[in-house]
Short mmCIF file of C-alpha atoms in Angstrom, two decimals:
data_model
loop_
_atom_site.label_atom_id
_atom_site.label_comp_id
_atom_site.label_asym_id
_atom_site.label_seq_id
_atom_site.Cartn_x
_atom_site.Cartn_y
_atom_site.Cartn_z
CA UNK A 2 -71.74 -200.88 -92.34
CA UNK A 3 -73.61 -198.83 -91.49
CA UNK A 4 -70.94 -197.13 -89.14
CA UNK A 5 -72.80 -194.09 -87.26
CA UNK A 6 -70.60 -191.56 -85.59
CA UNK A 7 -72.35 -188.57 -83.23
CA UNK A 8 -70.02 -185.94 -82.14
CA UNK A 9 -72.35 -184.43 -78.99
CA UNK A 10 -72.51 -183.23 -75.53
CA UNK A 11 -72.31 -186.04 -72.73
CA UNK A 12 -75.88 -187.44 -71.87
CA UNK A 13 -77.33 -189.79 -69.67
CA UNK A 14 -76.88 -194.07 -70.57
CA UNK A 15 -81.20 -194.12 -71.11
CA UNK A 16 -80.95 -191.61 -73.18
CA UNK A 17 -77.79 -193.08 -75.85
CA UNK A 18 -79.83 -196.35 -75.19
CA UNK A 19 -83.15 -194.72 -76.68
CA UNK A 20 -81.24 -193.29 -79.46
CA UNK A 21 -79.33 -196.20 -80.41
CA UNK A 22 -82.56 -198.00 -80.67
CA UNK A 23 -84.34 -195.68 -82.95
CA UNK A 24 -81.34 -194.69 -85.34
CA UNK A 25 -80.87 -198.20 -86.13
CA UNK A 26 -84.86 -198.90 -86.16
CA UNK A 27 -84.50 -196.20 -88.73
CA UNK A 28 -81.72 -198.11 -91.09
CA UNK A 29 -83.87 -201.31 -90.68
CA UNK A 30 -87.26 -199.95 -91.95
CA UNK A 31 -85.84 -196.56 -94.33
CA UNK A 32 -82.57 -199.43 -95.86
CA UNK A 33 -83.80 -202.62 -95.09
CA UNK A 34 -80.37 -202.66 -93.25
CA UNK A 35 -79.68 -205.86 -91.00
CA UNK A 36 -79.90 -204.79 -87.42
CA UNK A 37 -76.88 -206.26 -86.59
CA UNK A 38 -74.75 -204.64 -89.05
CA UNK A 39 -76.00 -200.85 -87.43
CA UNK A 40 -73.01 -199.66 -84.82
CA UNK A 41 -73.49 -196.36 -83.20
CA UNK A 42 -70.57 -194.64 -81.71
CA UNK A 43 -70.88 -191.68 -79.10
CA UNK A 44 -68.39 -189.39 -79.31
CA UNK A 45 -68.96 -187.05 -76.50
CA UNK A 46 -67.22 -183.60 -76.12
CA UNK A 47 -67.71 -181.07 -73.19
CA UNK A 48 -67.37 -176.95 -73.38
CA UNK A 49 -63.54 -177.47 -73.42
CA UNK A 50 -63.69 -179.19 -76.31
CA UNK A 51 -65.93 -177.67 -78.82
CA UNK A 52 -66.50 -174.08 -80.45
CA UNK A 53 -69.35 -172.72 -81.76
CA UNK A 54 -69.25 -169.09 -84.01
CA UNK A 55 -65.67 -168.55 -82.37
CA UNK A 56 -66.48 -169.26 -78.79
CA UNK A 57 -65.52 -172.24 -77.10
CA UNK A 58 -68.65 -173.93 -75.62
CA UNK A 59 -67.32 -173.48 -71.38
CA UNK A 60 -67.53 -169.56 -72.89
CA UNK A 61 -70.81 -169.46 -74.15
CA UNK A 62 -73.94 -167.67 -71.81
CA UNK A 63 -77.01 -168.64 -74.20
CA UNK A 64 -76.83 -172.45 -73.77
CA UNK B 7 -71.25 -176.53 -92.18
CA UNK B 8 -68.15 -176.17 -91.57
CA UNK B 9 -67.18 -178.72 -89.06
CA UNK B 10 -63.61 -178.64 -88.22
CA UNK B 11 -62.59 -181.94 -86.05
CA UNK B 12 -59.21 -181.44 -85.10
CA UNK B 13 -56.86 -184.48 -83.44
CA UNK B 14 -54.63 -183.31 -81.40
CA UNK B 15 -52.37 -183.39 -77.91
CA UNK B 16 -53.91 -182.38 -74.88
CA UNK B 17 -53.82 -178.21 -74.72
CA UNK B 18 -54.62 -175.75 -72.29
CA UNK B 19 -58.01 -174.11 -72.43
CA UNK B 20 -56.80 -170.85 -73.04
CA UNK B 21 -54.90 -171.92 -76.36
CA UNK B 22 -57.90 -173.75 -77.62
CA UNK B 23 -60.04 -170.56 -77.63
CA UNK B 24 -57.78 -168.57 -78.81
CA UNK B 25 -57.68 -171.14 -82.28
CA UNK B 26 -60.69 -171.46 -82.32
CA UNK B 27 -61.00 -167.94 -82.56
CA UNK B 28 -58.67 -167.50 -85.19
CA UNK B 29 -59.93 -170.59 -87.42
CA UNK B 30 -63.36 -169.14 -87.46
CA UNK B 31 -62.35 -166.32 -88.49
CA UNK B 32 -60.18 -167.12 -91.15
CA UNK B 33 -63.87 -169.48 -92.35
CA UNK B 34 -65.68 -165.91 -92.28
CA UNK B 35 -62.92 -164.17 -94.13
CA UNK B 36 -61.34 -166.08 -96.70
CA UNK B 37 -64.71 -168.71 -97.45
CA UNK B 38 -67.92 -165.66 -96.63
CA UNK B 39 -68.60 -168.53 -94.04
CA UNK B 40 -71.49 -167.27 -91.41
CA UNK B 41 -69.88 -167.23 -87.86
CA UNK B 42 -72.27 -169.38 -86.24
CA UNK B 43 -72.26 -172.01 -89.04
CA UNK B 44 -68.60 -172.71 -87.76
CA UNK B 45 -68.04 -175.56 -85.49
CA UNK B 46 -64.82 -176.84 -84.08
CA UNK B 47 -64.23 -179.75 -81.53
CA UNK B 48 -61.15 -180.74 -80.37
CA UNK B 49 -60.20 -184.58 -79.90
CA UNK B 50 -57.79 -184.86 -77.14
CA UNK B 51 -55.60 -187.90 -77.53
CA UNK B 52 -52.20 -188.44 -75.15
CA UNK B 53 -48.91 -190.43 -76.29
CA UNK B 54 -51.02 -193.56 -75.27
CA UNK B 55 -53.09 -193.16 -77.63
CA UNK B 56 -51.25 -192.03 -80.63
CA UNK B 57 -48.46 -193.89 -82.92
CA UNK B 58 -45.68 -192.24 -85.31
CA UNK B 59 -43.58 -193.90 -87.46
CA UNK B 60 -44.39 -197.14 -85.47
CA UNK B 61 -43.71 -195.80 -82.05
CA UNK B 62 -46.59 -194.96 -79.73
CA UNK B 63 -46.20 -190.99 -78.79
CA UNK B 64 -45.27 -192.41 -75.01
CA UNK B 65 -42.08 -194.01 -76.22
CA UNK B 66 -40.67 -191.49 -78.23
CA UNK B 67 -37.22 -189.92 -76.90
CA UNK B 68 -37.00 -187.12 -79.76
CA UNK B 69 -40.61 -185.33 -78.75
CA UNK C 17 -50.34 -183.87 -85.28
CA UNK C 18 -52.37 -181.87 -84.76
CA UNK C 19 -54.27 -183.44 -88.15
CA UNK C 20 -57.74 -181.20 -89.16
CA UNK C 21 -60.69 -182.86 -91.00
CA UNK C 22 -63.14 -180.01 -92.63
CA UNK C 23 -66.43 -181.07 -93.39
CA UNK C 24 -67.34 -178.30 -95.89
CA UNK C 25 -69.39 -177.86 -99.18
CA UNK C 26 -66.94 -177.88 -102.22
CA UNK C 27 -64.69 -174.66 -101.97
CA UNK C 28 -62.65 -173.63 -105.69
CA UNK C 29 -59.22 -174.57 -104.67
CA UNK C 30 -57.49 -171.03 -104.20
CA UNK C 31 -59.61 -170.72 -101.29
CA UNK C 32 -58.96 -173.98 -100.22
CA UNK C 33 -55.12 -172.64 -100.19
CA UNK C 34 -55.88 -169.75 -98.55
CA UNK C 35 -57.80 -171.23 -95.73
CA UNK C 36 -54.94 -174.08 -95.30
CA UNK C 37 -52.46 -171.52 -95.18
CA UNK C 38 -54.01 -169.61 -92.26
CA UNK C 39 -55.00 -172.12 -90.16
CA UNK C 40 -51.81 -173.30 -90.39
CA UNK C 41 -50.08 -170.43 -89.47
CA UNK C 42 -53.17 -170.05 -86.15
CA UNK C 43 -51.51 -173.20 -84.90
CA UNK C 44 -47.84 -172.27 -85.61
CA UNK C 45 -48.91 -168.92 -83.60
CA UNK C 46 -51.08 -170.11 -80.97
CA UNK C 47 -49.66 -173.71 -80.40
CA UNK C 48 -46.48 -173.16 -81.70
CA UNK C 49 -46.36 -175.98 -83.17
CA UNK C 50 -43.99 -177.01 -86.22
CA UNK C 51 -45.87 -175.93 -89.30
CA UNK C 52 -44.52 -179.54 -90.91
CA UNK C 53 -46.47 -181.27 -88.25
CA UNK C 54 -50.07 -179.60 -89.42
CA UNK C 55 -51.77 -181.39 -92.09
CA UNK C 56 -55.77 -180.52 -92.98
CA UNK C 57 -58.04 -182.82 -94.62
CA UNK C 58 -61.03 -181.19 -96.59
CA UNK C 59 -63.74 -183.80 -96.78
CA UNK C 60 -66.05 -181.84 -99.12
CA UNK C 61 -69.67 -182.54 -99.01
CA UNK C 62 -72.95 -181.64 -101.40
CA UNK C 63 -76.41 -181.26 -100.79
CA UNK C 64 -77.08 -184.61 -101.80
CA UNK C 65 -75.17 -185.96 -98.94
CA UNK C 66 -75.82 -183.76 -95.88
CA UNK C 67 -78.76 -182.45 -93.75
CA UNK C 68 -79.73 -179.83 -91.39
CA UNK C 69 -82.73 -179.64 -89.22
CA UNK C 70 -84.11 -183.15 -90.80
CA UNK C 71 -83.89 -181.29 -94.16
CA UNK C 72 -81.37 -182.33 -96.87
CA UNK C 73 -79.47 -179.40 -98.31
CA UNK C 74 -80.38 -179.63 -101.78
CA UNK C 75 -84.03 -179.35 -100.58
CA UNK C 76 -83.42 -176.11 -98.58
CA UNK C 77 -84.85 -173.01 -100.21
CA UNK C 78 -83.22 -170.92 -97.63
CA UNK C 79 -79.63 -171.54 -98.81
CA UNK D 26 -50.40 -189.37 -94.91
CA UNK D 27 -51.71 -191.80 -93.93
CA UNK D 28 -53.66 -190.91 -90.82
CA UNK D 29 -55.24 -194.22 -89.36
CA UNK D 30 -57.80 -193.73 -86.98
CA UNK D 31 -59.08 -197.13 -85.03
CA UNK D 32 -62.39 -196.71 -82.94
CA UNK D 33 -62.00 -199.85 -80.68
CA UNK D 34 -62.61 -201.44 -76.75
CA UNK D 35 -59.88 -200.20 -74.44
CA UNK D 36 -56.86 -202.29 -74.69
CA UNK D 37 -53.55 -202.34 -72.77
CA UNK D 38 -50.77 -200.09 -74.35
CA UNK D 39 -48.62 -203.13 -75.20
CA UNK D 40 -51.28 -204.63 -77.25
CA UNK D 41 -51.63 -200.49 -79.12
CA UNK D 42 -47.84 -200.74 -79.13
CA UNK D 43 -47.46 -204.06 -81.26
CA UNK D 44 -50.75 -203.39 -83.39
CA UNK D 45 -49.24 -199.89 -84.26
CA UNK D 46 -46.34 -201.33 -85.16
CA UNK D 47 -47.75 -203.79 -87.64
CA UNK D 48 -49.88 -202.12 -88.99
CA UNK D 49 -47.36 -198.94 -89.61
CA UNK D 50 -44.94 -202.36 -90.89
CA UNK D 51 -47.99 -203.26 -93.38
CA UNK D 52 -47.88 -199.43 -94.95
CA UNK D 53 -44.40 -199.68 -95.37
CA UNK D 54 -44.45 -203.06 -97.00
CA UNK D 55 -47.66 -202.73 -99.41
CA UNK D 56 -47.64 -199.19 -99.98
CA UNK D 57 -43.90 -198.49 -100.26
CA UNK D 58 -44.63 -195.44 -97.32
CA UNK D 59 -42.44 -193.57 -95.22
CA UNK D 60 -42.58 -195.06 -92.05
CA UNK D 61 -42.69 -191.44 -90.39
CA UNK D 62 -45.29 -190.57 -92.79
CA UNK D 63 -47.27 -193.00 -90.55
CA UNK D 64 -49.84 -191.85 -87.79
CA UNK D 65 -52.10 -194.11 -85.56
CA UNK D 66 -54.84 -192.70 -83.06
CA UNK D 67 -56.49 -195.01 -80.79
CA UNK D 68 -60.25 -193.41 -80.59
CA UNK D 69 -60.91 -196.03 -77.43
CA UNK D 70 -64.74 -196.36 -76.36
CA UNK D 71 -66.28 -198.35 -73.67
CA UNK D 72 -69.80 -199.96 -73.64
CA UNK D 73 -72.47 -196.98 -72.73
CA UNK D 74 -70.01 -195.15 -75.47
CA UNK D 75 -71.15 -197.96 -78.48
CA UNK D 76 -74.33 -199.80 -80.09
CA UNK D 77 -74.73 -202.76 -82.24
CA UNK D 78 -77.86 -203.99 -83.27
CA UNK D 79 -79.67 -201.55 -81.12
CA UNK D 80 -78.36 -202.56 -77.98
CA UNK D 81 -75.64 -200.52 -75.79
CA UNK D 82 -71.90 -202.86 -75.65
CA UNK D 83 -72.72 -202.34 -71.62
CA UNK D 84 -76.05 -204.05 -72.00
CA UNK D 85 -75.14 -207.08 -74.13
CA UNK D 86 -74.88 -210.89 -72.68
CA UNK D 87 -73.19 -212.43 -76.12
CA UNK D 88 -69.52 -210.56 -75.84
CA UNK E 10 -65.52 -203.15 -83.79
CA UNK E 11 -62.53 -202.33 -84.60
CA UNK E 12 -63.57 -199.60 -87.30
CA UNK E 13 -60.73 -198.16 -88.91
CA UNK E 14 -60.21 -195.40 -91.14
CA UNK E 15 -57.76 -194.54 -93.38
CA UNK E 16 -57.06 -191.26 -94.82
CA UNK E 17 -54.54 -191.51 -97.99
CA UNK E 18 -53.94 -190.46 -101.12
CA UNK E 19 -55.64 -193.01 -103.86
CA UNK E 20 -54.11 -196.25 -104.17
CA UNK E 21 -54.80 -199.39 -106.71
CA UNK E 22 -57.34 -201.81 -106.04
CA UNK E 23 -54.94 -204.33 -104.93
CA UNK E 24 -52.63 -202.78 -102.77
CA UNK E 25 -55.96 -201.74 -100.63
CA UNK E 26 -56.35 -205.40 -101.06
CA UNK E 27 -53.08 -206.50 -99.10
CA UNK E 28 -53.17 -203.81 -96.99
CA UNK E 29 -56.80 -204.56 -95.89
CA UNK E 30 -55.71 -208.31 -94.80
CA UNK E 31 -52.67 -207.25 -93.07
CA UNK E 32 -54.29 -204.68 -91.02
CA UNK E 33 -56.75 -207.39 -90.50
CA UNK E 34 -54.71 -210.21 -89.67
CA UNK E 35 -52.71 -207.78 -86.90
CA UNK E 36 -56.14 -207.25 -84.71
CA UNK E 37 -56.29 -211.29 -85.22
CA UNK E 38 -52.92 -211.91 -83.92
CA UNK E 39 -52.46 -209.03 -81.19
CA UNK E 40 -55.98 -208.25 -80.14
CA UNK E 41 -57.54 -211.74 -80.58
CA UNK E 42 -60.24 -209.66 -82.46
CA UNK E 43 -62.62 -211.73 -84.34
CA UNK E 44 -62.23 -211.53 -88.04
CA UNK E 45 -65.17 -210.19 -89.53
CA UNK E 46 -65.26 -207.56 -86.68
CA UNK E 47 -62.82 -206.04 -88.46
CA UNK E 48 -63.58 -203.21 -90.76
CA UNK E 49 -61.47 -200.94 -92.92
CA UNK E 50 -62.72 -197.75 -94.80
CA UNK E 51 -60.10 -196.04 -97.22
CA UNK E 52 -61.12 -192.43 -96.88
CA UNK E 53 -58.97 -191.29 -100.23
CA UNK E 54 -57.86 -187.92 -101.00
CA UNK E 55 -55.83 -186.14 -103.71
CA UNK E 56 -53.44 -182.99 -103.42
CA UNK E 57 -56.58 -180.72 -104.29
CA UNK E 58 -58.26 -182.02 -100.73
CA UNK E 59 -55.20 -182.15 -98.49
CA UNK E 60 -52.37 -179.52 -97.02
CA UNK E 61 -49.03 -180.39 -95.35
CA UNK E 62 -47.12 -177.35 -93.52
CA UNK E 63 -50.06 -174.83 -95.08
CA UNK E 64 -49.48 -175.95 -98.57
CA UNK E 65 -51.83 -178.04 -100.53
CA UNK E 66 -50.77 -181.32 -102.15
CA UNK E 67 -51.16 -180.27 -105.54
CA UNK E 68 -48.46 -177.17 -104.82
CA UNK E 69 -45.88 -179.06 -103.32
CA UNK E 70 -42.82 -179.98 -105.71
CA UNK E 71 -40.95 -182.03 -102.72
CA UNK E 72 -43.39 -184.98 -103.21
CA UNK F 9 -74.35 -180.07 -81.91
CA UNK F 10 -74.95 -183.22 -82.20
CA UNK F 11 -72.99 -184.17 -85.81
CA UNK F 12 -73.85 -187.34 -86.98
CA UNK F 13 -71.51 -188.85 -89.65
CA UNK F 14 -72.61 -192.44 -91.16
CA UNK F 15 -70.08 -194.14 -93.47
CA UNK F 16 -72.61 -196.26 -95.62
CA UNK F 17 -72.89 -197.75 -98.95
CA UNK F 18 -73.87 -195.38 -101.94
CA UNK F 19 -77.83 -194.85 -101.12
CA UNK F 20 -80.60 -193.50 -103.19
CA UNK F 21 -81.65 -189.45 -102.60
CA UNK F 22 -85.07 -190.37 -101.09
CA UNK F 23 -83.77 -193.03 -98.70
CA UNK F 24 -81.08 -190.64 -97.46
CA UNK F 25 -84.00 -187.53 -97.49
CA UNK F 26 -86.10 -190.39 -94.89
CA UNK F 27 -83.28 -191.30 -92.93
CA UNK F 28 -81.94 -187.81 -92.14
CA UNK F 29 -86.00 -186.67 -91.34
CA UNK F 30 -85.71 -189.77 -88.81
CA UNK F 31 -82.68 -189.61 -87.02
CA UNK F 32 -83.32 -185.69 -86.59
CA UNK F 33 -86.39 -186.43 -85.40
CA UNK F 34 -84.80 -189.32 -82.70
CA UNK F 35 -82.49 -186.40 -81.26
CA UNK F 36 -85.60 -184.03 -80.74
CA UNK F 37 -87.32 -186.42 -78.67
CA UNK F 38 -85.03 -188.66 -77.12
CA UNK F 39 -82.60 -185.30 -75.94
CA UNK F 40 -84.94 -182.52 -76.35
CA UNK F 41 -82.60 -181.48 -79.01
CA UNK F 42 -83.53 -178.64 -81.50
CA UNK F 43 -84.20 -179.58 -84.73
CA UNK F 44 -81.83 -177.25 -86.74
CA UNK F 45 -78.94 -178.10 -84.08
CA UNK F 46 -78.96 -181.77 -85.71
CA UNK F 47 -76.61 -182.36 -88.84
CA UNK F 48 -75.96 -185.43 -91.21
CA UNK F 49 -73.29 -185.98 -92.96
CA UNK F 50 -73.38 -189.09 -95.46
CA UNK F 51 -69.78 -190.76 -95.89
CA UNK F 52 -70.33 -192.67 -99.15
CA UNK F 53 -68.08 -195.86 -99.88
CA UNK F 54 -67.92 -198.31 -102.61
CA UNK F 55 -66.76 -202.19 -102.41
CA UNK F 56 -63.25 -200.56 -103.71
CA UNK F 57 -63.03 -198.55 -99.98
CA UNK F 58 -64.03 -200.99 -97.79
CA UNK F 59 -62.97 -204.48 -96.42
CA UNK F 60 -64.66 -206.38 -93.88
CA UNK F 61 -63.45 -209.71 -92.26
CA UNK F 62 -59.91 -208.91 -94.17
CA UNK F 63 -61.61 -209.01 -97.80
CA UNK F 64 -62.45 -206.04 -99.79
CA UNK F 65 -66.44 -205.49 -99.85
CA UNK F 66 -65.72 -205.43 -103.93
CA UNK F 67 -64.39 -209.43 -103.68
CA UNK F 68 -67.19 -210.58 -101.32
CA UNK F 69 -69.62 -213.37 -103.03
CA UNK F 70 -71.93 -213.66 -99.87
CA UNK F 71 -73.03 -209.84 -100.07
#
């Protein structure tokens, strides 16, 4: 532990690399967490899988 | 708030909105929930993926 | 399956019911799937233990 | 009930097929479950999908 | 990894115990997974949290 | 989107407050996200819900 899970859009390796980094950054210096005990998991979903307000994501025209 | 994750076999687009429609709405009716505050994503998973009883979904005869 | 995890603020139970109930009955409908084979987890959540917008809920003013 | 969900590396399905099996075996035996009461999903994830330390699983030389 | 989560009903201390070593000891034996990269979470829930068929838990008299 | 869920060890408020302001503030400027798009959901567990290495954190002397 800590066991991060992020439910999001597909986005580029650099970018899930950055975040990684800082999110677990952030449980080292806000919990004094060991680094090596941080895992981040990227669950990523397109506009076929997700609804927002009723409308599936694919549907939507104000992205 | 809500977030509704829902595990499930693979399903036509088409079927997907449509329960997403409906679940919203039954948040906004039954809870007062705001529309938008409803989220729903849909993880796909295929009888590779998935075990019963002790019998992975891709084995089973009685489906 | 199909198995349904809510993340939701604490509901009073009837609505809880009610809520089950109907999204049960969207997939029965919509999927037509065997209203046995539906089960929904509510994984309630307070303030204390969820944030929006880098702000924890019990901090909001604009509830 | 119970709903066991594994996040884990890709494996082959034989290697899903026996670990399902055990562990379904395992509920069975120390819980005193129905073994049909017993679901398994396989959440698999590869390495720009998962951190540890800070570091992507696809950018690691120690695995 | 492997994280795995459990939802279920509440159980004693020490069948979460047994059940926790089994699991483990299957990723040992049919995954070759290293021991302490094995982690279980026991996401408990009682009838008041948890709906089979659109009934809650608490409702059902089959149990 | 994105949902963040971290199963974690019971925390303090003001650790959680800092954490959430920092991981929010990650997705804004690593993926442009907006700031109110961005929840956290904290998954508290005792020692009595979680096993590591096949032993329950609650029996673990090297903590």
């Amino acid at each position: 532990m800590p066991i991060v899970t992020i439910q999001q859009f597909p986005r580029p390796l650099e970018q899930k690399r950055e975040l990684a980094r800082r999110i677990t950054e952030a449980f080292v210096e806000v919990y004094g967490a060991k680094e090596e005990a941080v895992q981040v998991f990227f669950s990523e979903i397109d506009g076929e899988g997700w609804a927002k307000g009723g409308v599936m994501g694919c549907d939507k025209t104000d992205k």
